[in-house]
XYZ file of C-alpha atoms in Angstrom:
475
model
C 14.490 -28.681 -3.366
C 14.459 -28.203 0.379
C 17.923 -27.312 1.745
C 18.162 -28.105 5.482
C 21.104 -25.712 5.816
C 18.998 -22.645 4.938
C 18.451 -20.349 7.911
C 15.209 -18.380 7.724
C 15.215 -14.751 8.906
C 14.871 -14.513 12.672
C 12.158 -12.390 14.185
C 14.673 -9.868 15.542
C 16.329 -9.556 12.126
C 12.996 -9.169 10.355
C 11.683 -6.486 12.708
C 15.001 -4.672 12.731
C 14.996 -4.581 8.962
C 11.388 -3.390 8.848
C 12.190 -0.488 11.137
C 15.490 0.398 9.477
C 14.186 0.147 5.934
C 11.062 2.057 6.841
C 13.042 5.061 8.012
C 14.816 5.120 4.667
C 11.617 4.830 2.639
C 10.250 8.140 1.353
C 7.719 7.029 -1.237
C 4.632 8.077 0.732
C 3.058 11.417 -0.205
C 2.091 12.112 3.402
C 4.547 13.061 6.105
C 5.636 10.189 8.377
C 3.485 7.571 6.671
C 6.480 5.232 6.545
C 8.095 6.192 9.843
C 7.931 3.950 12.925
C 5.046 4.768 15.210
C 6.322 5.823 18.613
C 4.742 7.263 21.751
C 1.277 6.193 20.624
C -1.592 6.902 23.040
C -2.310 4.102 25.520
C -4.738 1.463 24.308
C -7.475 2.576 26.732
C -7.129 6.268 25.905
C -10.213 8.226 24.825
C -10.871 8.516 21.079
C -8.203 10.507 19.253
C -8.973 9.466 15.709
C -10.130 12.684 14.087
C -7.149 15.012 13.629
C -7.984 18.702 13.494
C -4.547 20.313 13.191
C -3.686 22.108 9.975
C -1.818 19.818 7.613
C -2.876 16.600 9.338
C -4.675 14.217 6.937
C -8.424 13.874 7.506
C -10.800 10.946 7.044
C -12.784 11.219 3.850
C -10.278 13.694 2.395
C -6.548 12.873 2.310
C -7.483 9.581 3.948
C -10.210 7.225 2.769
C -13.079 6.449 5.171
C -11.079 3.378 6.279
C -8.003 5.485 7.043
C -5.949 4.519 3.970
C -3.834 7.094 2.174
C -6.052 8.137 -0.712
C -3.207 9.365 -2.920
C -0.809 7.176 -4.817
C 2.866 7.059 -3.995
C 5.569 9.174 -5.583
C 6.691 6.500 -8.028
C 3.063 5.836 -9.083
C 3.597 2.130 -8.403
C 0.634 2.542 -6.057
C -2.184 4.535 -7.689
C -4.695 6.751 -5.958
C -7.727 5.025 -4.468
C -10.791 5.939 -6.511
C -13.474 3.851 -4.820
C -12.481 0.295 -5.645
C -14.255 -2.210 -7.870
C -18.035 -1.734 -7.683
C -19.240 -2.760 -11.146
C -19.456 -6.102 -12.914
C -16.429 -6.867 -15.082
C -16.864 -7.493 -18.759
C -18.190 -10.978 -19.489
C -19.890 -11.520 -16.132
C -22.694 -14.134 -16.147
C -24.991 -14.294 -13.082
C -24.511 -17.464 -11.046
C -20.992 -18.055 -12.296
C -17.633 -16.986 -10.892
C -16.840 -13.395 -11.769
C -14.333 -12.972 -14.618
C -10.940 -11.478 -13.874
C -11.410 -7.710 -14.296
C -7.655 -7.305 -14.721
C -6.999 -10.177 -17.090
C -5.251 -7.878 -19.563
C -2.674 -6.737 -17.002
C 0.872 -7.624 -18.018
C 3.279 -8.995 -15.439
C 5.358 -6.105 -14.101
C 8.398 -8.152 -13.109
C 9.355 -11.315 -11.205
C 11.149 -11.720 -7.886
C 13.133 -14.935 -7.642
C 15.575 -16.300 -5.107
C 18.455 -14.411 -6.723
C 16.565 -11.124 -6.311
C 15.921 -11.259 -2.557
C 18.606 -8.744 -1.593
C 17.516 -6.316 -4.309
C 13.848 -6.339 -3.285
C 14.228 -7.156 0.402
C 12.696 -3.847 1.443
C 9.368 -4.953 -0.090
C 9.351 -8.613 1.001
C 8.025 -10.196 4.163
C 10.320 -12.514 6.094
C 7.984 -15.345 5.092
C 8.333 -14.575 1.394
C 12.093 -14.479 1.760
C 12.005 -17.856 3.493
C 9.959 -19.429 0.680
C 12.230 -17.981 -1.999
C 15.297 -19.304 -0.192
C 13.764 -22.692 0.515
C 12.544 -23.279 -3.043
C 14.975 -21.293 -5.205
C 14.338 -23.270 -8.363
C 10.552 -23.309 -8.350
C 9.062 -20.480 -6.270
C 8.843 -16.855 -7.351
C 6.678 -13.784 -6.882
C 4.947 -12.468 -9.996
C 4.425 -8.709 -9.580
C 1.535 -7.040 -11.388
C 0.307 -3.433 -11.472
C -1.362 -2.360 -8.238
C -5.146 -2.303 -8.453
C -6.757 -0.803 -5.360
C -9.956 -2.773 -5.831
C -11.141 -2.884 -2.195
C -14.572 -1.294 -1.768
C -17.458 -1.155 0.695
C -20.996 0.286 0.743
C -21.415 3.947 1.611
C -23.167 3.115 4.875
C -20.050 1.264 6.029
C -17.888 4.256 5.154
C -20.237 6.600 7.013
C -20.258 4.352 10.080
C -16.460 4.040 10.057
C -15.999 7.807 10.062
C -18.538 8.098 12.874
C -16.682 5.431 14.854
C -13.519 7.535 14.664
C -15.147 10.099 16.950
C -16.548 7.735 19.554
C -14.942 4.281 19.711
C -12.557 3.403 22.512
C -11.076 0.402 24.266
C -11.495 -0.611 27.890
C -10.152 -3.291 30.212
C -6.607 -3.101 28.844
C -7.837 -3.095 25.267
C -9.938 -6.232 25.537
C -13.351 -4.533 25.478
C -14.596 -2.525 22.505
C -16.824 0.400 23.382
C -19.233 2.464 21.264
C -18.341 0.965 17.881
C -21.119 0.261 15.419
C -21.293 -1.304 11.955
C -18.054 0.050 10.431
C -14.315 -0.173 11.028
C -13.891 0.789 14.699
C -10.533 2.638 14.436
C -9.912 3.988 10.920
C -6.896 5.903 12.287
C -5.418 3.372 14.734
C -3.317 4.636 17.614
C -1.881 1.232 18.577
C -1.680 -2.407 17.615
C -4.784 -3.510 19.500
C -6.907 -1.029 17.594
C -5.477 -2.284 14.308
C -6.279 -5.901 15.220
C -9.845 -4.950 16.177
C -10.116 -3.412 12.710
C -9.213 -6.754 11.152
C -11.632 -8.676 13.338
C -14.536 -6.343 12.501
C -13.578 -5.432 8.936
C -16.274 -5.276 6.287
C -16.688 -8.540 4.339
C -20.428 -8.490 3.826
C -23.173 -9.162 6.335
C -23.359 -12.842 5.493
C -21.740 -15.367 3.242
C -22.056 -19.084 2.630
C -19.426 -20.890 0.619
C -18.228 -24.383 -0.190
C -14.501 -24.853 -0.513
C -11.614 -27.232 -0.096
C -9.011 -27.412 2.636
C -6.029 -29.331 1.301
C -2.844 -30.313 3.104
C -0.103 -30.682 0.483
C 3.172 -32.440 1.273
C 6.516 -32.127 -0.429
C 6.390 -35.710 -1.662
C 3.238 -34.957 -3.654
C 0.775 -36.605 -1.281
C -2.238 -34.621 -0.110
C -5.292 -34.906 2.088
C -8.472 -33.113 1.109
C -11.489 -31.917 3.075
C -14.542 -30.300 1.513
C -16.226 -27.833 3.834
C -19.204 -25.555 3.856
C -18.503 -22.364 5.776
C -21.188 -19.918 6.904
C -20.436 -16.470 8.266
C -22.854 -13.933 9.712
C -21.995 -10.457 11.011
C -24.742 -9.013 13.225
C -22.229 -6.252 13.986
C -22.179 -5.166 10.334
C -25.980 -5.322 10.229
C -26.303 -3.110 13.299
C -27.807 -5.900 15.416
C -26.570 -5.317 18.973
C -28.619 -8.155 20.499
C -26.708 -11.002 18.822
C -22.997 -11.876 19.104
C -21.093 -9.628 16.684
C -19.548 -12.374 14.538
C -20.866 -15.906 13.965
C -19.092 -18.735 12.165
C -20.056 -22.313 11.316
C -18.219 -24.912 9.302
C -19.450 -28.341 8.336
C -17.380 -31.131 6.797
C -18.978 -32.545 3.641
C -16.164 -34.882 2.591
C -14.479 -37.281 3.272
C -17.484 -39.441 3.924
C -16.283 -40.797 7.263
C -16.130 -37.230 8.662
C -19.225 -35.843 6.947
C -21.465 -33.861 9.257
C -18.760 -32.907 11.753
C -19.360 -29.264 12.603
C -17.915 -26.345 14.522
C -19.773 -23.201 15.627
C -18.105 -20.063 17.005
C -19.751 -17.032 18.626
C -17.475 -14.048 19.134
C -17.826 -11.128 21.524
C -16.914 -7.449 21.869
C -16.602 -7.821 25.632
C -14.839 -11.044 26.649
C -15.059 -10.041 30.295
C -18.870 -9.976 30.252
C -19.286 -12.833 27.743
C -16.404 -14.904 26.399
C -16.174 -16.332 22.906
C -18.152 -19.578 22.804
C -17.691 -22.674 20.667
C -19.497 -25.974 20.102
C -18.618 -29.024 18.062
C -20.321 -32.124 16.757
C -18.437 -35.190 15.599
C -20.094 -36.875 12.639
C -23.592 -36.526 11.285
C -25.347 -37.773 14.411
C -22.737 -37.076 17.038
C -23.427 -35.338 20.295
C -23.103 -31.547 20.373
C -20.618 -30.545 23.057
C -18.945 -27.290 24.137
C -15.542 -26.800 22.491
C -13.734 -24.270 24.687
C -10.409 -25.815 23.702
C -10.758 -24.560 20.110
C -8.830 -21.380 20.869
C -5.350 -19.917 20.924
C -2.701 -22.510 19.968
C -4.956 -25.565 19.775
C -4.076 -27.287 16.473
C -6.848 -27.047 13.896
C -7.417 -30.673 12.832
C -8.622 -29.920 9.303
C -5.261 -28.262 8.570
C -3.225 -31.263 9.662
C -2.030 -29.253 12.646
C -0.238 -26.685 10.471
C -2.552 -23.939 11.723
C -3.609 -23.135 15.250
C -7.179 -22.194 16.136
C -6.345 -18.493 16.255
C -4.960 -18.636 12.701
C -8.489 -19.114 11.377
C -9.292 -16.071 9.193
C -5.578 -15.149 9.514
C -6.323 -14.120 13.101
C -9.409 -14.773 15.172
C -10.371 -15.183 18.780
C -9.461 -13.253 21.898
C -6.744 -10.599 21.980
C -5.842 -11.141 25.616
C -2.658 -13.230 25.360
C -0.550 -10.899 23.220
C 0.836 -7.395 23.389
C 0.205 -5.837 19.965
C 2.446 -3.018 18.764
C 1.699 -0.901 15.713
C 5.125 -0.796 14.066
C 4.615 1.168 10.858
C 2.719 1.598 7.622
C 4.815 0.784 4.575
C 4.784 -0.360 0.938
C 5.262 -4.085 0.350
C 4.576 -6.837 -2.174
C 1.287 -8.417 -1.151
C -1.103 -11.020 -2.603
C -4.055 -9.228 -4.189
C -6.743 -9.584 -6.871
C -6.248 -13.357 -6.935
C -8.700 -14.149 -9.744
C -6.174 -16.505 -11.319
C -6.750 -18.900 -8.416
C -10.510 -18.991 -9.048
C -10.372 -20.152 -12.662
C -12.917 -23.030 -12.812
C -10.803 -24.771 -15.434
C -7.951 -25.338 -12.997
C -7.577 -28.515 -10.977
C -6.038 -29.008 -7.555
C -3.012 -30.542 -9.228
C -2.625 -27.445 -11.413
C -2.546 -25.077 -8.435
C -0.888 -27.032 -5.629
C 2.667 -28.116 -6.238
C 4.729 -30.074 -3.715
C 6.095 -27.591 -1.187
C 4.276 -24.498 -2.439
C 1.491 -23.393 -4.813
C 2.193 -22.974 -8.509
C 3.494 -19.390 -8.767
C 1.995 -19.104 -12.253
C -1.424 -18.612 -10.632
C -0.379 -16.222 -7.863
C -0.596 -12.458 -8.231
C 1.343 -9.977 -6.086
C 1.084 -6.190 -6.122
C 2.676 -3.312 -4.237
C 0.285 -2.134 -1.513
C 0.555 -0.140 1.678
C 0.115 -2.294 4.758
C 0.058 -1.685 8.473
C 2.653 -3.828 10.282
C 1.662 -5.129 13.730
C 4.076 -6.942 16.029
C 2.563 -9.401 18.537
C 4.432 -10.721 21.583
C 3.101 -13.203 24.090
C 2.398 -11.624 27.470
C 4.263 -12.853 30.550
C 2.743 -15.847 32.349
C 0.920 -17.050 29.226
C 1.799 -19.958 26.965
C 1.483 -20.354 23.211
C 3.215 -22.645 20.719
C 3.849 -19.642 18.426
C 4.445 -16.814 20.885
C 5.729 -14.130 18.490
C 3.935 -12.948 15.356
C 4.049 -10.239 12.706
C 0.879 -9.239 10.851
C 0.538 -7.236 7.638
C -2.862 -5.514 7.317
C -4.092 -4.045 4.039
C -4.698 -0.319 4.517
C -7.639 -0.309 2.068
C -9.662 -3.109 3.715
C -8.016 -4.034 7.067
C -7.723 -7.613 5.829
C -4.599 -9.356 7.154
C -2.747 -10.286 3.977
C 0.262 -12.023 5.530
C 1.405 -13.253 8.929
C 4.611 -14.698 10.347
C 4.681 -17.019 13.350
C 7.831 -17.551 15.425
C 8.758 -19.819 18.294
C 10.170 -18.555 21.579
C 13.701 -18.518 20.115
C 12.661 -16.115 17.368
C 12.774 -18.791 14.651
C 10.225 -18.515 11.848
C 8.086 -21.682 11.860
C 4.885 -20.738 10.022
C 4.022 -18.241 7.323
C 0.522 -17.496 6.028
C -0.902 -15.437 3.158
C -4.482 -14.489 2.303
C -5.092 -14.082 -1.440
C -8.185 -11.876 -1.788
C -10.478 -10.900 -4.616
C -12.973 -8.029 -4.790
C -16.614 -9.079 -4.895
C -17.996 -6.031 -6.673
C -21.644 -7.014 -6.096
C -21.337 -6.624 -2.292
C -18.873 -4.807 -2.565
C -16.184 -6.345 -0.354
C -12.643 -7.658 -0.531
C -12.593 -11.280 0.685
C -9.862 -13.964 0.610
C -10.455 -16.682 -1.925
C -7.607 -18.905 -0.647
C -5.427 -18.778 2.467
C -2.079 -20.558 2.337
C -0.222 -21.490 5.514
C 3.296 -22.944 5.219
C 5.055 -25.176 7.710
C 8.611 -23.938 7.205
C 10.035 -26.775 9.295
C 8.820 -29.331 6.738
C 7.804 -29.581 3.089
C 4.092 -29.113 3.619
C 1.454 -26.418 3.559
C -2.305 -26.051 3.707
C -4.620 -24.263 1.263
C -7.965 -23.165 2.683
C -10.943 -22.014 0.654
C -10.243 -23.197 -2.890
C -13.509 -23.388 -4.828
C -12.505 -24.064 -8.429
C -15.450 -25.654 -10.207
C -17.701 -25.115 -7.177
C -20.510 -22.542 -6.877
C -19.289 -19.022 -6.050
C -19.769 -17.606 -2.537
C -23.360 -16.665 -1.724
C -23.476 -13.245 -0.096
C -27.259 -13.238 0.299
C -27.508 -16.601 2.066
C -30.605 -16.884 4.301
C -28.672 -16.994 7.571
C -29.824 -15.779 10.969
C -28.252 -15.794 14.443
C -30.330 -18.783 15.554
C -28.487 -20.903 12.985
C -25.263 -20.550 14.979
C -26.302 -22.190 18.232
C -25.839 -25.656 19.761
C -29.589 -26.214 19.361
C -29.248 -25.627 15.623
C -26.445 -28.194 15.434
C -28.669 -30.730 17.168
C -31.420 -30.194 14.611
C -29.159 -30.401 11.573
C -27.539 -33.442 10.037
C -24.857 -33.752 7.396
C -26.033 -30.670 5.533
C -25.970 -28.546 8.703
């Protein structure tokens, strides 16, 4: 039950604990991996991503091509990275959802509300808030860590090449000389880490049909079925097209069918800003949608999420100062095959207040922690954030969103699965919780629907206002 007297961790408390606990953590096999990052080079400094000093970890050796620590930790709770999942699991049938490759894993242990103090060093402030808000029904099921994130060799090669050449200009807003791979596998500051998330490898293209469901504490829910198309000319090496292209089309409910949104991102917002267009209904007029940015409420989420919470974080980086706080070991959602079981229904997965913890899987993983603070003279409904980025993939796995008083209002988690056939680690469901009320939104659920199509016949011309004009409900 929701207790209105519960006080969620403040932003200052959460960051203070992260820094204090990090200093005390010694599980990493590499020196200073868990220490706060201080005196980092300025965000527009020339590339400094390939260490040459004796004893400093190197990309492709002590570090993976994405900059993750290749070795496991001292307690062996985190194993060494050995390349991720790149082969079909046993029982795979083409055209059907991939079976859970780790179905035989036994639950390691469970973190409940009574265990928060014991495991606080591994928990996000958002997880603590959920455990405290729903002490009788929410818990974190911890399973063995499986470092399943993988990418093609060409992406690894490009990422290591980027380490020698990529830089930021115009106060970190413009990305220079990056191509195909992760731009900053050894990030020097928070902006570089956030660019890594924005341009992380998730395949060149994907088309998927999924559900966005707003679940309330009283059991009521609203449901939207969407088709989402994503194209990455950046990952394909196409420098003529915008680097990232996104389109979503509402399929249900019937009265909204055909409503669409198209986004075109940019590497240089000074030369060419992110562009957006929308169409209302199947035959509506296509109009520019510049307001779909920053803290504009996303209507399909019932206003729980802002526009820049799409994909955990998307859009321009110009309104926040991003600080790279640390890299540390935490309990993160991962290998979420339980959520993709086609035999499950929405009612099975989505409970009032929070998802059914029986179908959630958490593991200990190393994550980069990035603190975001709104710059002076800008406005945003959620001006302070904390992001947790997976070191193996650069996927944001969790994010906390605070108001100007430092009060935690929103918490989001991405629950990813490895698609071995690409290979890529991609969220299957994103949950975003409104901690001021008993409601949350689940984005991307596809139980019983066709699996994501990573070879969809998409091209840049499909992500233009002209394409929206030509297409109807199925566009």
